[in-house]
CSV table of C-alpha atoms in Angstrom, one decimal:
chain,number,residue,atom,x,y,z
A,1,MET,CA,75.0,83.5,143.5
A,2,ILE,CA,75.9,87.5,143.9
A,3,ARG,CA,73.4,88.0,141.0
A,4,GLY,CA,70.6,86.6,143.1
A,5,ARG,CA,71.2,88.8,146.5
A,6,CYS,CA,72.1,92.1,144.6
A,7,LEU,CA,69.5,94.9,145.3
A,8,PHE,CA,70.9,97.0,142.6
A,9,ARG,CA,71.3,96.8,138.8
A,10,LEU,CA,75.0,96.4,137.8
A,11,PRO,CA,76.4,98.4,134.9
A,12,SER,CA,76.0,96.2,132.1
A,13,ILE,CA,79.5,95.4,131.4
A,14,GLU,CA,80.0,93.7,134.5
A,15,ARG,CA,76.9,91.9,134.1
A,16,VAL,CA,78.3,90.4,130.8
A,17,SER,CA,81.4,89.5,132.7
A,18,LEU,CA,79.8,87.9,135.3
A,19,ARG,CA,77.4,86.1,133.0
A,20,THR,CA,80.3,85.0,131.0
A,21,ARG,CA,82.2,83.9,134.1
A,22,LEU,CA,79.1,82.0,135.1
A,23,THR,CA,78.4,80.3,131.7
A,24,LYS,CA,82.1,79.0,131.6
A,25,PRO,CA,82.0,75.4,130.9
A,26,ILE,CA,82.8,73.7,134.3
A,27,ARG,CA,85.7,71.5,133.9
A,28,ARG,CA,84.7,67.9,135.0
A,29,ALA,CA,86.6,64.5,134.7
A,30,SER,CA,85.3,63.1,131.7
A,31,THR,CA,85.1,59.4,131.2
A,32,GLN,CA,85.7,59.4,127.6
A,33,PRO,CA,89.3,60.3,126.7
A,34,LYS,CA,89.6,63.2,124.0
A,35,PRO,CA,90.6,62.3,120.6
A,36,GLN,CA,94.6,63.2,120.0
A,37,PRO,CA,95.0,65.7,117.4
A,38,THR,CA,96.7,63.9,114.5
A,39,THR,CA,100.4,65.4,114.0
A,40,THR,CA,100.4,67.1,110.4
A,41,THR,CA,103.0,69.2,108.9
A,42,THR,CA,101.0,72.0,107.8
A,43,THR,CA,102.7,75.6,107.7
A,44,THR,CA,100.4,78.0,109.1
A,45,TYR,CA,100.7,81.7,107.6
A,46,PRO,CA,99.3,84.8,109.7
A,47,LYS,CA,96.2,85.8,108.3
A,48,PRO,CA,96.5,88.4,105.7
A,49,ARG,CA,95.2,91.7,106.7
A,50,SER,CA,94.8,95.0,104.9
A,51,LEU,CA,97.4,97.9,105.5
A,52,THR,CA,94.9,100.0,107.2
A,53,ARG,CA,94.1,97.3,109.7
A,54,TYR,CA,97.7,97.0,110.3
A,55,LEU,CA,98.1,100.8,110.6
A,56,ARG,CA,95.3,100.6,113.1
A,57,THR,CA,97.1,98.6,115.6
A,58,SER,CA,99.3,101.5,116.5
A,59,PRO,CA,97.8,105.1,117.1
A,60,ARG,CA,100.9,107.0,116.0
A,61,LEU,CA,101.4,105.0,112.7
A,62,SER,CA,97.7,105.6,112.0
A,63,LEU,CA,97.9,109.2,112.6
A,64,THR,CA,101.1,109.6,110.3
A,65,TYR,CA,99.3,107.5,107.6
A,66,SER,CA,96.3,109.6,107.4
A,67,PHE,CA,98.0,112.8,107.8
A,68,THR,CA,100.3,111.9,104.9
A,69,LYS,CA,97.4,110.8,102.6
A,70,TYR,CA,95.2,113.8,103.2
A,71,PHE,CA,98.1,116.2,102.4
A,72,LEU,CA,99.3,114.5,99.4
A,73,ALA,CA,95.5,114.4,98.1
A,74,SER,CA,95.3,118.2,98.7
A,75,ALA,CA,98.7,118.8,97.2
A,76,LEU,CA,97.6,117.1,94.1
A,77,LEU,CA,94.1,118.7,93.9
A,78,LEU,CA,95.4,122.0,94.5
A,79,HIS,CA,98.1,121.6,91.9
A,80,ILE,CA,95.5,120.6,89.3
A,81,PHE,CA,93.1,123.6,90.5
A,82,PHE,CA,95.7,126.1,90.1
A,83,GLU,CA,97.4,124.7,87.0
A,84,TYR,CA,94.2,124.2,84.9
A,85,PHE,CA,91.4,126.4,86.4
A,86,TYR,CA,91.8,129.5,88.6
A,87,VAL,CA,94.7,131.0,90.6
A,88,LEU,CA,94.9,134.2,92.7
A,89,GLU,CA,98.3,135.9,92.6
A,90,LEU,CA,99.6,139.3,94.1
A,91,ALA,CA,100.6,141.7,91.0
A,92,TRP,CA,103.5,144.3,91.7
A,93,GLY,CA,104.4,147.3,89.1
A,94,ILE,CA,103.3,150.1,87.5
A,95,SER,CA,103.0,149.2,84.0
A,96,MET,CA,99.2,148.4,84.4
A,97,LEU,CA,98.3,151.3,86.4
A,98,PRO,CA,94.8,152.8,86.0
A,99,THR,CA,93.6,149.1,86.0
A,100,ILE,CA,95.8,147.3,88.3
A,101,ALA,CA,97.6,149.1,91.3
A,102,SER,CA,101.3,149.0,91.7
A,103,ALA,CA,100.9,147.0,94.9
A,104,ASN,CA,98.7,145.0,96.9
A,105,ASP,CA,96.1,144.1,94.0
A,106,TRP,CA,95.4,140.4,93.7
A,107,VAL,CA,94.5,139.1,90.4
A,108,LEU,CA,92.4,136.2,89.6
A,109,ILE,CA,93.8,134.2,86.6
A,110,SER,CA,91.4,132.0,84.6
A,111,LYS,CA,93.7,129.2,83.2
A,112,LEU,CA,90.8,128.2,80.9
A,113,TYR,CA,92.3,130.9,78.5
A,114,ARG,CA,95.7,129.4,78.8
A,115,ARG,CA,97.9,129.5,75.4
A,116,GLY,CA,95.5,131.9,73.8
A,117,ARG,CA,92.2,129.9,73.9
A,118,ASN,CA,89.3,132.4,73.4
A,119,LEU,CA,91.2,135.5,73.9
A,120,HIS,CA,90.3,138.8,71.9
A,121,VAL,CA,91.6,142.1,71.7
A,122,GLY,CA,91.1,144.1,74.8
A,123,ASP,CA,91.7,141.1,77.1
A,124,VAL,CA,94.3,141.5,80.2
A,125,VAL,CA,96.5,138.2,80.1
A,126,SER,CA,99.3,136.9,82.4
A,127,PHE,CA,102.1,135.4,80.7
A,128,LYS,CA,105.5,134.2,81.0
A,129,HIS,CA,108.1,136.8,80.2
A,130,PRO,CA,109.7,135.9,76.9
A,131,ASP,CA,113.4,137.5,78.0
A,132,LYS,CA,113.4,136.6,81.6
A,133,MET,CA,113.0,132.7,82.4
A,134,GLY,CA,110.9,132.6,85.7
A,135,GLU,CA,109.0,135.9,85.7
A,136,TYR,CA,105.4,136.6,84.9
A,137,ALA,CA,103.9,139.6,83.7
A,138,VAL,CA,100.4,140.9,83.0
A,139,LYS,CA,99.4,143.3,80.1
A,140,ARG,CA,96.7,144.0,78.0
A,141,ILE,CA,96.2,142.3,74.2
A,142,VAL,CA,96.1,144.9,71.8
A,143,GLY,CA,96.8,142.8,68.5
A,144,MET,CA,95.9,139.2,67.8
A,145,PRO,CA,97.4,137.2,65.1
A,146,GLY,CA,96.9,138.8,61.7
A,147,ASP,CA,96.1,142.2,63.1
A,148,PHE,CA,97.9,145.1,62.2
A,149,VAL,CA,99.5,147.1,65.2
A,150,VAL,CA,101.9,150.3,65.6
A,151,GLU,CA,105.4,149.1,66.2
A,152,GLY,CA,106.3,152.1,68.7
A,153,THR,CA,104.1,154.4,70.9
A,154,PRO,CA,101.8,156.6,68.7
A,155,GLY,CA,102.7,160.3,69.3
A,156,LYS,CA,105.7,159.6,71.2
A,157,GLY,CA,108.2,159.3,68.6
A,158,GLY,CA,109.4,156.0,67.1
A,159,SER,CA,109.0,154.7,63.5
A,160,GLY,CA,105.3,154.5,63.4
A,161,ARG,CA,105.7,151.6,61.2
A,162,MET,CA,102.8,149.1,61.1
A,163,LEU,CA,103.5,145.4,61.7
A,164,GLN,CA,101.4,142.7,61.1
A,165,VAL,CA,101.2,140.2,64.1
A,166,PRO,CA,102.8,136.9,63.0
A,167,MET,CA,100.8,133.5,63.2
A,168,GLY,CA,100.3,132.1,66.8
A,169,HIS,CA,101.6,135.4,68.2
A,170,CYS,CA,99.9,138.4,70.1
A,171,TRP,CA,100.7,142.1,70.6
A,172,VAL,CA,100.6,143.0,74.4
A,173,ILE,CA,101.0,146.4,75.9
A,174,GLY,CA,100.7,147.9,79.3
A,175,ASP,CA,98.0,150.4,80.2
A,176,ASN,CA,100.8,152.9,81.4
A,177,LEU,CA,102.1,153.6,78.0
A,178,THR,CA,105.1,155.7,79.3
A,179,TRP,CA,106.2,152.9,81.9
A,180,SER,CA,105.8,149.7,80.7
A,181,ARG,CA,108.0,147.3,79.0
A,182,ASP,CA,106.1,145.2,76.6
A,183,SER,CA,105.7,144.3,72.9
A,184,ARG,CA,107.3,147.6,72.2
A,185,THR,CA,110.5,146.0,73.9
A,186,PHE,CA,110.5,142.4,73.3
A,187,GLY,CA,108.2,142.1,70.1
A,188,ALA,CA,105.3,140.1,69.5
A,189,LEU,CA,104.5,137.5,72.3
A,190,PRO,CA,104.1,133.9,71.4
A,191,LEU,CA,100.4,132.9,72.2
A,192,ALA,CA,102.0,129.6,74.0
A,193,LEU,CA,103.4,131.9,76.8
A,194,VAL,CA,100.1,133.1,78.1
A,195,THR,CA,99.3,131.4,81.0
A,196,GLY,CA,95.6,132.8,81.7
A,197,LYS,CA,93.4,135.8,81.4
A,198,VAL,CA,92.7,138.3,84.5
A,199,VAL,CA,89.0,137.9,85.3
A,200,ARG,CA,88.8,139.8,88.4
A,201,VAL,CA,91.0,141.9,90.6
A,202,PHE,CA,90.9,142.0,94.3
A,203,SER,CA,92.1,144.4,97.0
A,204,PHE,CA,91.5,144.7,100.8
A,205,ARG,CA,90.3,148.3,100.1
A,206,GLN,CA,88.1,147.9,97.2
A,207,GLY,CA,87.1,144.5,97.4
A,208,TRP,CA,86.3,142.5,94.0
A,209,ARG,CA,86.4,144.2,90.8
A,210,LYS,CA,85.7,143.4,87.3
A,211,LEU,CA,88.0,144.5,84.4
A,212,ASN,CA,86.5,146.8,81.7
A,213,HIS,CA,87.3,146.1,78.2
A,214,GLY,CA,89.7,149.0,78.0
A,215,LEU,CA,89.9,149.8,74.5
A,216,GLN,CA,87.3,152.2,73.3
A,217,PRO,CA,86.7,153.3,69.6
A,218,ALA,CA,88.7,156.3,68.9
A,219,TYR,CA,87.0,159.5,68.3
A,220,ALA,CA,88.8,162.4,66.3
A,221,GLU,CA,88.1,166.0,67.7
A,222,SER,CA,88.2,167.6,64.4
A,223,ASP,CA,87.8,166.1,60.7
A,224,ALA,CA,91.1,167.4,60.0
A,225,LEU,CA,93.0,163.8,59.9
A,226,ASP,CA,94.9,162.9,57.3
B,1,MET,CA,78.2,83.0,98.7
B,2,PRO,CA,81.4,85.2,97.9
B,3,PRO,CA,80.8,88.9,97.5
B,4,SER,CA,80.5,89.5,93.7
B,5,PHE,CA,80.5,92.6,91.6
B,6,LEU,CA,76.8,92.0,90.8
B,7,HIS,CA,75.6,91.4,94.3
B,8,GLN,CA,77.6,94.3,95.9
B,9,PRO,CA,78.5,97.0,93.4
B,10,THR,CA,79.4,99.7,95.7
B,11,LYS,CA,82.1,97.4,97.4
B,12,PHE,CA,83.9,97.4,94.2
B,13,LEU,CA,83.2,100.7,92.6
B,14,TYR,CA,84.3,102.7,95.5
B,15,PRO,CA,87.7,101.6,95.8
B,16,ALA,CA,88.2,101.3,92.1
B,17,ALA,CA,87.0,105.1,91.8
B,18,THR,CA,89.3,106.3,94.5
B,19,LEU,CA,92.4,104.6,92.9
B,20,THR,CA,91.6,106.1,89.6
B,21,LEU,CA,91.4,109.5,90.9
B,22,TRP,CA,94.6,109.0,92.9
B,23,LEU,CA,96.4,107.5,89.8
B,24,THR,CA,95.0,110.2,87.4
B,25,THR,CA,95.9,113.0,89.8
B,26,ALA,CA,99.4,111.7,90.5
B,27,LEU,CA,100.2,111.4,86.9
B,28,ILE,CA,99.1,114.6,85.7
B,29,THR,CA,100.9,116.4,88.6
B,30,LEU,CA,104.1,114.1,87.7
B,31,ASN,CA,103.9,115.0,84.1
B,32,ASP,CA,103.6,118.7,84.7
B,33,ASN,CA,106.6,118.8,87.2
B,34,LEU,CA,108.9,116.0,86.9
B,35,VAL,CA,108.9,113.6,83.8
B,36,GLU,CA,106.9,112.9,80.7
B,37,THR,CA,107.2,110.6,77.8
B,38,SER,CA,106.2,111.5,74.3
B,39,PHE,CA,106.6,109.9,70.5
B,40,ILE,CA,108.4,111.8,68.3
B,41,GLN,CA,106.2,112.6,65.1
B,42,GLY,CA,107.9,113.7,61.8
B,43,THR,CA,111.3,113.3,60.4
B,44,SER,CA,112.7,116.5,61.4
B,45,MET,CA,114.7,115.0,64.1
B,46,SER,CA,116.3,112.0,62.0
B,47,PRO,CA,118.8,110.3,61.9
B,48,SER,CA,118.9,111.1,65.9
B,49,LEU,CA,115.1,110.2,66.6
B,50,SER,CA,112.7,108.4,64.6
B,51,PRO,CA,115.0,107.8,62.0
B,52,ALA,CA,112.7,105.2,60.3
B,53,TYR,CA,109.5,107.5,60.3
B,54,HIS,CA,109.3,108.2,56.4
B,55,THR,CA,109.4,104.7,55.6
B,56,THR,CA,108.0,102.5,58.3
B,57,GLY,CA,106.2,105.4,60.4
B,58,HIS,CA,107.9,103.8,63.6
B,59,ARG,CA,108.0,106.3,66.4
B,60,ASP,CA,110.6,106.8,69.1
B,61,LEU,CA,109.3,107.2,72.6
B,62,VAL,CA,111.4,109.6,74.5
B,63,LEU,CA,111.5,110.5,78.2
B,64,TRP,CA,111.7,114.2,79.1
B,65,ASN,CA,113.1,115.8,82.2
B,66,LYS,CA,110.9,118.7,83.0
B,67,TRP,CA,112.7,119.7,86.3
B,68,ILE,CA,115.1,121.9,84.3
B,69,SER,CA,116.8,124.9,85.9
B,70,HIS,CA,115.6,128.5,85.0
B,71,SER,CA,119.1,129.9,85.2
B,72,ASN,CA,122.4,129.5,83.5
B,73,GLY,CA,123.7,127.3,86.3
B,74,PRO,CA,125.1,123.7,85.8
B,75,GLY,CA,121.5,122.5,85.4
B,76,SER,CA,120.6,124.5,82.6
B,77,LEU,CA,120.5,124.1,78.8
B,78,LYS,CA,123.7,123.4,76.8
B,79,ARG,CA,124.5,123.2,73.2
B,80,GLY,CA,123.4,119.9,71.8
B,81,ASP,CA,120.6,118.9,74.2
B,82,ILE,CA,117.2,118.1,72.7
B,83,VAL,CA,114.5,120.1,74.1
B,84,LEU,CA,110.8,119.7,74.1
B,85,PHE,CA,108.8,123.1,73.6
B,86,ARG,CA,105.5,124.6,72.8
B,87,SER,CA,105.7,125.7,69.1
B,88,PRO,CA,105.8,129.7,69.0
B,89,THR,CA,103.6,129.6,65.8
B,90,ARG,CA,101.1,127.1,66.8
B,91,PRO,CA,100.2,127.3,70.7
B,92,ASP,CA,98.6,123.9,71.3
B,93,CYS,CA,101.4,121.7,69.6
B,94,ASN,CA,104.7,120.8,70.8
B,95,ALA,CA,108.0,120.5,69.0
B,96,VAL,CA,111.3,118.8,69.7
B,97,LYS,CA,114.6,120.4,68.4
B,98,ARG,CA,118.1,120.4,69.2
B,99,VAL,CA,119.7,123.5,70.9
B,100,VAL,CA,122.4,124.9,68.7
B,101,GLY,CA,122.9,128.1,70.2
B,102,LEU,CA,122.6,129.7,73.7
B,103,GLU,CA,122.3,133.4,74.6
B,104,GLY,CA,124.9,135.6,73.4
B,105,ASP,CA,126.0,133.3,70.6
B,106,ARG,CA,126.5,134.1,66.9
B,107,ILE,CA,124.9,132.0,64.5
B,108,THR,CA,125.9,132.1,60.6
B,109,LEU,CA,122.7,131.4,58.7
B,110,ASP,CA,123.0,128.2,56.5
B,111,PRO,CA,121.3,128.9,53.1
B,112,GLN,CA,120.7,125.3,52.9
B,113,ARG,CA,118.2,125.7,55.9
B,114,ARG,CA,116.4,128.6,54.3
B,115,PRO,CA,112.7,127.7,54.3
B,116,ALA,CA,111.0,127.0,51.0
B,117,GLY,CA,109.1,129.4,49.2
B,118,ASP,CA,110.0,132.9,47.8
B,119,SER,CA,107.2,134.9,49.7
B,120,SER,CA,106.1,132.4,52.6
B,121,PRO,CA,106.2,134.1,56.0
B,122,GLU,CA,109.1,131.7,57.2
B,123,SER,CA,111.2,132.6,54.3
B,124,ARG,CA,110.5,136.1,54.8
B,125,VAL,CA,111.6,135.8,58.4
B,126,TRP,CA,114.6,134.1,57.4
B,127,ASP,CA,115.7,136.7,54.6
B,128,ALA,CA,115.0,139.6,57.2
B,129,MET,CA,117.4,137.8,59.5
B,130,GLU,CA,120.0,137.6,56.8
B,131,ALA,CA,119.8,141.0,55.9
B,132,ASN,CA,119.8,142.4,59.4
B,133,ALA,CA,123.0,139.7,59.9
B,134,ASP,CA,125.4,141.4,62.2
B,135,PRO,CA,128.6,142.4,60.7
B,136,HIS,CA,130.2,143.0,63.8
B,137,GLY,CA,133.4,141.0,64.2
B,138,GLY,CA,133.5,140.4,60.5
B,139,SER,CA,131.7,137.1,60.9
B,140,GLY,CA,128.3,138.2,60.3
B,141,GLY,CA,125.3,136.2,61.6
B,142,VAL,CA,122.4,136.4,64.3
B,143,VAL,CA,123.3,137.0,67.6
B,144,VAL,CA,121.0,134.9,70.0
B,145,PRO,CA,119.1,137.7,72.3
B,146,PRO,CA,119.4,137.1,76.3
B,147,GLY,CA,116.5,134.8,77.4
B,148,HIS,CA,116.8,132.9,74.1
B,149,ILE,CA,118.2,130.0,72.2
B,150,TRP,CA,118.6,128.9,68.8
B,151,VAL,CA,117.0,125.6,67.9
B,152,GLU,CA,117.5,123.4,64.7
B,153,GLY,CA,116.2,120.1,63.3
B,154,ASP,CA,118.9,117.8,62.7
B,155,PHE,CA,117.2,116.9,59.2
B,156,TRP,CA,118.1,120.1,57.3
B,157,ARG,CA,116.1,119.3,54.2
B,158,LYS,CA,112.8,119.4,56.4
B,159,SER,CA,112.5,121.3,59.6
B,160,GLN,CA,110.6,124.0,60.9
B,161,ASP,CA,112.9,125.8,63.2
B,162,SER,CA,114.6,129.0,64.4
B,163,ASN,CA,115.4,129.4,60.5
B,164,ALA,CA,111.6,129.8,60.2
B,165,TYR,CA,110.9,131.9,63.4
B,166,GLY,CA,114.1,133.2,64.7
B,167,PRO,CA,115.4,132.5,68.2
B,168,LEU,CA,113.2,130.6,70.4
B,169,SER,CA,112.2,132.0,74.1
B,170,LYS,CA,113.4,129.7,76.7
B,171,SER,CA,110.3,130.1,78.5
B,172,LEU,CA,108.8,128.0,75.9
B,173,VAL,CA,110.7,125.2,76.7
B,174,MET,CA,109.2,122.5,78.7
B,175,GLY,CA,111.7,119.7,79.0
B,176,LYS,CA,115.0,118.2,78.2
B,177,ALA,CA,115.5,114.8,76.7
B,178,MET,CA,116.9,112.0,78.9
B,179,LEU,CA,116.4,108.9,77.3
B,180,VAL,CA,114.7,106.9,74.3
B,181,LEU,CA,112.5,104.2,75.9
B,182,TRP,CA,111.1,102.7,72.9
B,183,PRO,CA,111.8,100.7,70.5
B,184,TRP,CA,113.4,98.1,72.7
B,185,GLU,CA,116.5,97.8,70.5
B,186,ARG,CA,117.4,101.4,71.4
B,187,CYS,CA,115.9,101.7,74.9
B,188,ALA,CA,117.6,103.8,77.4
B,189,THR,CA,120.0,105.0,75.1
B,190,ARG,CA,120.8,108.6,73.9
B,191,PRO,CA,121.4,108.4,70.2
B,192,TRP,CA,121.6,112.4,69.9
B,193,VAL,CA,125.0,112.5,71.6
B,194,GLY,CA,127.8,113.1,69.6
B,195,TYR,CA,125.9,114.3,66.6
B,196,GLU,CA,127.6,117.4,64.8
B,197,SER,CA,125.6,120.1,63.8
B,198,ALA,CA,127.0,121.7,60.4
B,199,THR,CA,125.7,125.2,61.4
B,200,ARG,CA,128.7,127.4,62.3
B,201,VAL,CA,128.2,128.9,65.8
B,202,VAL,CA,130.7,131.3,67.3
B,203,GLU,CA,130.1,130.7,71.1
B,204,GLY,CA,129.3,134.0,73.2
B,205,ARG,CA,130.8,134.4,76.7
B,206,VAL,CA,128.1,133.0,79.1
B,207,GLY,CA,129.3,132.8,82.6
B,208,ARG,CA,127.7,132.6,85.8
B,209,LYS,CA,126.1,135.8,85.2
B,210,GLY,CA,125.1,135.0,81.7
B,211,ASP,CA,122.2,137.2,81.6
B,212,GLU,CA,124.2,140.3,82.0
B,213,VAL,CA,126.8,139.3,79.5
B,214,GLY,CA,124.2,138.2,77.0
B,215,LEU,CA,122.8,141.6,77.2
B,216,VAL,CA,126.0,143.7,77.0
B,217,ASP,CA,126.7,141.5,73.8
B,218,ALA,CA,123.4,142.2,72.4
B,219,ILE,CA,123.8,145.8,73.0
B,220,ARG,CA,127.4,145.7,71.5
B,221,ALA,CA,125.7,144.1,68.4
B,222,GLY,CA,123.3,146.9,68.3
């Protein structure tokens, strides 16, 4: 009745509501009695609903659930990425000085080289310290298993004895020979302690930089070398 | 018609892939940080673990606690513990041995446990340790340096342990044995408890500041 007299078009929601109101069945006195439902003893259970549909009933519950889910997922994936692929860590100390600064240098460690896989002499590696549990160090590999290395510092005293690096071990030395505690202190390093190879160094001043091989063939200035 | 795998493959593939991804990532993270299970191969830990390995080949499944302390506090390694560690000679292999000595301890080398062979690298390492055995205190033996432990297998006849490669770095240790899970008869038991190692160990003073004490001991020993 209103609909017929209205000059303007009503918004769709109201139209719908009006239509539903109008299309409601009109209760009339029926001549035939309704069939009475037979009483049966059936237990009714609530319709099973999924967890997400249940959580949708409360906005607070839903928010907590999705937050937890995404937090857990990112934590798991980040752990796997840091443990098995790449990790960026802040290096500290003077033992690798010409190559890595004593502070404010970040090293990108590739975990694909963990436990000595595909490593060669001259690579800079990160490893768990064999003497101090929970500490990590970065040094350069000078000898791989089977290689012969000098026990002490060349030209700085020491016995000058040659050692053969045992199976499954490597010999690591810092680039800053005078101020570095390395294989000269703790002996051959088990390759199982190597956590990865340093592939890039980052600092805010110089940006990203690659690492040079660091070991060049030695040239004698005179032939008087016995 | 009910939805089936053939009619709507994506409806089943997507949840299945999600579930697989969740389970895999969670399992890897759990194995790296909290607990791990592994079978004990070989006879080196018999009679404590895998005692029937040399006859029937049955292996024990052991649950490892990987949340171990990095210090010398109450939760750290003790003498008699069974540890899982990366082999120092083969980097991609794991090994299982018993902790016999902690840092600062003096181990008397047992000639029975000398690695076989006259000129094998292992026996040469053992001979060098025997030759450098510290006469300090009149007892001789090898002093375990700071940050290291002395590990030995229970089966002295065949065991690749500290007698072959010297003291083991604690950084190599990945976990400590909690329980045996399989076989069913020995499930949830700890058969290694109570085993008395025949190796003579003079215990060093490892207090709360064990690092410093061990270092002092090592310096004193030369």
